[in-house]
Amino acid sequence: MRQKIVAGNWKMNKNLEEAKQLIKGIKKGIKNTESDARVVIAPSFVNLNSAIKRSKKSKIEVAAQNMHQAKEGAFTGEVSASMLTNLGVNIVILGHSERREYFNEANDLLAKKVDAALKNNLEVVFCFGEQLEDRKSENHFKVVETQLKEGLFHLKKESFSKIILAYEPVWAIGTGETASPEQAQEMHAFIRGIMEKQYGTEVANAISILYGGSVKPANAKEIFSKPDVDGGLIGGAALKTEDFVAIINAI
Ligand code: 13P
């Protein structure tokens, strides 16, 4: 079922104590919220265990920011899907543009990661989005379509109940420059259209498509008001209690 979701991607921020404080603040902030959106936070691996414990008895769900595709083995520094589920993590972010850009994660690798996540019953927030040059050359629809095809279209229809899409135009991430609500809606409608063509109306209508890229309390409401925008993947503003709570309340 299509759901509203506000997810905070903490990236490489917050030590244990800071993470505790932020969770405490969010819990308090959303206690009486009227928003029916799912609230997700994605702290770094080292803080997942504590975050899981501290999020119990609240509506906060805890996601990982990445994982390795292999079941286990000699992959120094990596974390497997079953290590995550064993902690109580049910969601993993895959394909973030920073993973694609700085760690050379390409669509074929991401397809394997998606498979490993689904095999372990993890829900996947699958990120994708065009670079500034792609948009300038009006190639952005093609780029997004290719990312979806190569990363996800090997999946069976049924798998999409465990997939959340996150459109994050790279030029809007951490830059303070958001896609306009119209640009976001245009791309989200395009994405839903591709999903419909590939998997049918039911899957297309049921999938949640989040927008990410400089979402702030000041612009969240307008972006979230667009019919094909089901929520946000928030970076910088997810690191401040008041901002994150305000964004949750904007949906
Ligand atoms: P900002 O909200 O800081 O632009 O980051 C967006 C993002 O990359 C979330 O995954």
Short mmCIF file of C-alpha atoms in Angstrom, two decimals, residues 44-238:
data_model
loop_
_atom_site.label_atom_id
_atom_site.label_comp_id
_atom_site.label_asym_id
_atom_site.label_seq_id
_atom_site.Cartn_x
_atom_site.Cartn_y
_atom_site.Cartn_z
CA SER A 44 25.59 5.09 10.84
CA PHE A 45 26.22 1.36 11.33
CA VAL A 46 27.90 1.86 14.71
CA ASN A 47 24.85 3.57 16.14
CA LEU A 48 22.19 1.21 14.81
CA ASN A 49 22.04 -1.03 17.84
CA SER A 50 21.53 1.84 20.23
CA ALA A 51 19.07 3.53 17.86
CA ILE A 52 16.95 0.37 17.66
CA LYS A 53 16.78 0.12 21.43
CA ARG A 54 15.95 3.76 21.87
CA SER A 55 13.30 3.81 19.17
CA LYS A 56 11.29 1.00 20.71
CA LYS A 57 7.87 2.10 21.92
CA SER A 58 7.86 4.92 19.40
CA LYS A 59 6.86 5.08 15.76
CA ILE A 60 10.47 5.64 14.70
CA GLU A 61 11.84 2.94 12.39
CA VAL A 62 15.57 2.46 11.99
CA ALA A 63 17.25 1.94 8.62
CA ALA A 64 20.81 1.22 7.57
CA GLN A 65 22.51 3.43 5.00
CA ASN A 66 24.12 0.61 3.05
CA MET A 67 25.04 -3.08 3.14
CA HIS A 68 27.17 -5.60 1.27
CA GLN A 69 25.62 -7.97 -1.23
CA ALA A 70 27.36 -11.12 0.01
CA LYS A 71 25.91 -13.37 2.67
CA GLU A 72 29.14 -13.31 4.71
CA GLY A 73 32.87 -13.71 4.22
CA ALA A 74 36.19 -11.96 3.83
CA PHE A 75 35.02 -8.44 3.05
CA THR A 76 36.86 -6.28 5.54
CA GLY A 77 34.87 -3.32 6.73
CA GLU A 78 31.55 -4.47 5.29
CA VAL A 79 28.19 -5.34 6.85
CA SER A 80 25.79 -8.03 5.65
CA ALA A 81 22.01 -8.02 5.37
CA SER A 82 21.60 -10.67 8.06
CA MET A 83 23.73 -8.64 10.48
CA LEU A 84 21.22 -5.84 10.04
CA THR A 85 18.11 -7.96 10.47
CA ASN A 86 19.69 -9.63 13.48
CA LEU A 87 19.86 -6.20 15.15
CA GLY A 88 16.23 -5.53 14.35
CA VAL A 89 16.83 -3.30 11.33
CA ASN A 90 14.10 -3.78 8.72
CA ILE A 91 15.03 -1.19 6.12
CA VAL A 92 18.16 -0.42 4.11
CA ILE A 93 18.97 2.53 1.89
CA LEU A 94 20.66 1.44 -1.34
CA GLY A 95 22.01 3.37 -4.30
CA HIS A 96 22.45 6.72 -2.63
CA SER A 97 24.23 9.10 -5.00
CA GLU A 98 27.14 9.40 -2.55
CA ARG A 99 27.59 5.60 -2.71
CA ARG A 100 27.38 5.75 -6.48
CA GLU A 101 29.81 8.65 -6.77
CA TYR A 102 32.42 8.05 -4.04
CA PHE A 103 32.28 4.26 -3.81
CA ASN A 104 31.68 3.40 -7.46
CA GLU A 105 28.41 1.63 -6.85
CA ALA A 106 26.91 1.09 -10.26
CA ASN A 107 23.50 -0.23 -11.24
CA ASP A 108 24.63 -3.86 -11.70
CA LEU A 109 26.11 -3.97 -8.21
CA LEU A 110 23.03 -2.29 -6.79
CA ALA A 111 20.82 -4.92 -8.41
CA LYS A 112 22.77 -7.55 -6.45
CA LYS A 113 22.46 -5.58 -3.23
CA VAL A 114 18.72 -5.24 -3.76
CA ASP A 115 18.44 -9.01 -4.23
CA ALA A 116 20.41 -9.70 -1.06
CA ALA A 117 18.30 -7.25 0.92
CA LEU A 118 15.00 -8.72 -0.29
CA LYS A 119 16.22 -12.24 0.34
CA ASN A 120 16.73 -11.20 3.95
CA ASN A 121 13.32 -9.60 4.09
CA LEU A 122 14.67 -6.06 4.33
CA GLU A 123 12.68 -3.23 2.86
CA VAL A 124 14.76 -1.20 0.40
CA VAL A 125 14.82 2.55 -0.08
CA PHE A 126 16.26 2.62 -3.59
CA CYS A 127 17.85 5.96 -4.46
CA PHE A 128 18.54 7.35 -7.89
CA GLY A 129 18.63 10.70 -9.66
CA GLU A 130 20.36 12.66 -12.35
CA GLN A 131 23.45 14.87 -12.27
CA LEU A 132 23.23 18.55 -13.12
CA GLU A 133 24.73 17.96 -16.59
CA ASP A 134 22.02 15.40 -17.32
CA ARG A 135 19.32 17.91 -16.54
CA LYS A 136 21.02 20.68 -18.51
CA SER A 137 21.26 18.40 -21.53
CA GLU A 138 17.65 17.31 -20.97
CA ASN A 139 18.79 13.76 -20.48
CA HIS A 140 17.38 13.44 -16.96
CA PHE A 141 14.39 11.26 -17.78
CA LYS A 142 16.57 8.82 -19.70
CA VAL A 143 19.13 8.64 -16.86
CA VAL A 144 16.47 7.96 -14.26
CA GLU A 145 14.81 5.33 -16.44
CA THR A 146 18.13 3.52 -16.90
CA GLN A 147 18.87 3.58 -13.16
CA LEU A 148 15.48 2.03 -12.45
CA LYS A 149 15.72 -0.53 -15.23
CA GLU A 150 19.20 -1.71 -14.39
CA GLY A 151 18.80 -1.59 -10.64
CA LEU A 152 15.29 -2.93 -10.19
CA PHE A 153 13.58 -4.24 -13.28
CA HIS A 154 14.93 -7.77 -12.88
CA LEU A 155 12.56 -8.07 -9.91
CA LYS A 156 9.19 -9.78 -9.93
CA LYS A 157 6.10 -7.68 -9.43
CA GLU A 158 5.58 -9.06 -5.91
CA SER A 159 8.95 -7.73 -4.73
CA PHE A 160 7.80 -4.15 -5.08
CA SER A 161 5.81 -4.35 -1.87
CA LYS A 162 9.26 -4.13 -0.22
CA ILE A 163 10.64 -1.31 -2.37
CA ILE A 164 10.44 2.41 -1.67
CA LEU A 165 11.76 4.68 -4.40
CA ALA A 166 13.73 7.82 -3.58
CA TYR A 167 14.30 10.32 -6.37
CA GLU A 168 17.23 12.51 -5.41
CA PRO A 169 18.52 14.83 -8.11
CA VAL A 170 22.24 15.03 -7.36
CA TRP A 171 22.35 18.78 -8.00
CA ALA A 172 19.87 19.32 -5.16
CA ILE A 173 21.67 17.25 -2.52
CA GLY A 174 23.32 19.33 0.17
CA THR A 175 23.33 22.36 -2.10
CA GLY A 176 20.38 24.26 -0.70
CA GLU A 177 18.95 24.18 -4.19
CA THR A 178 15.78 22.08 -4.24
CA ALA A 179 13.98 20.85 -7.26
CA SER A 180 10.89 23.00 -7.52
CA PRO A 181 7.69 21.24 -6.46
CA GLU A 182 6.76 21.19 -10.17
CA GLN A 183 10.06 19.59 -11.17
CA ALA A 184 9.68 16.99 -8.44
CA GLN A 185 6.09 16.23 -9.47
CA GLU A 186 7.05 16.00 -13.13
CA MET A 187 9.76 13.44 -12.40
CA HIS A 188 7.70 11.48 -9.87
CA ALA A 189 4.83 11.21 -12.36
CA PHE A 190 7.32 10.03 -14.98
CA ILE A 191 8.67 7.40 -12.55
CA ARG A 192 5.18 6.17 -11.72
CA GLY A 193 4.51 6.00 -15.43
CA ILE A 194 7.55 3.79 -16.04
CA MET A 195 6.50 1.57 -13.15
CA GLU A 196 3.06 1.27 -14.67
CA LYS A 197 4.43 0.37 -18.08
CA GLN A 198 6.68 -2.29 -16.60
CA TYR A 199 4.59 -3.72 -13.77
CA GLY A 200 1.04 -2.47 -14.20
CA THR A 201 -1.25 0.04 -12.52
CA GLU A 202 -1.53 -1.74 -9.20
CA VAL A 203 2.22 -1.72 -8.53
CA ALA A 204 2.58 1.85 -9.83
CA ASN A 205 -0.18 3.14 -7.57
CA ALA A 206 1.05 1.25 -4.52
CA ILE A 207 4.70 2.24 -4.57
CA SER A 208 5.89 5.15 -2.44
CA ILE A 209 8.14 7.64 -4.21
CA LEU A 210 10.11 9.96 -1.94
CA TYR A 211 11.84 13.16 -2.95
CA GLY A 212 15.28 14.00 -1.59
CA GLY A 213 17.47 17.05 -2.02
CA SER A 214 17.55 20.08 0.28
CA VAL A 215 14.14 19.46 1.83
CA LYS A 216 13.72 21.93 4.70
CA PRO A 217 10.82 22.94 6.96
CA ALA A 218 10.26 25.96 4.69
CA ASN A 219 9.75 24.00 1.48
CA ALA A 220 8.53 20.59 2.70
CA LYS A 221 4.81 21.30 2.69
CA GLU A 222 4.73 22.46 -0.89
CA ILE A 223 6.82 19.56 -2.16
CA PHE A 224 4.77 17.02 -0.19
CA SER A 225 1.53 18.51 -1.52
CA LYS A 226 2.28 17.19 -5.00
CA PRO A 227 0.20 14.13 -5.90
CA ASP A 228 3.05 11.81 -6.80
CA VAL A 229 5.36 12.83 -3.95
CA ASP A 230 4.81 10.44 -1.05
CA GLY A 231 7.36 11.88 1.33
CA GLY A 232 10.99 12.79 1.64
CA LEU A 233 14.48 11.49 2.20
CA ILE A 234 16.06 14.19 4.28
CA GLY A 235 19.78 14.83 4.78
CA GLY A 236 20.96 17.99 6.55
CA ALA A 237 17.58 18.91 8.04
CA ALA A 238 17.26 15.43 9.58
#
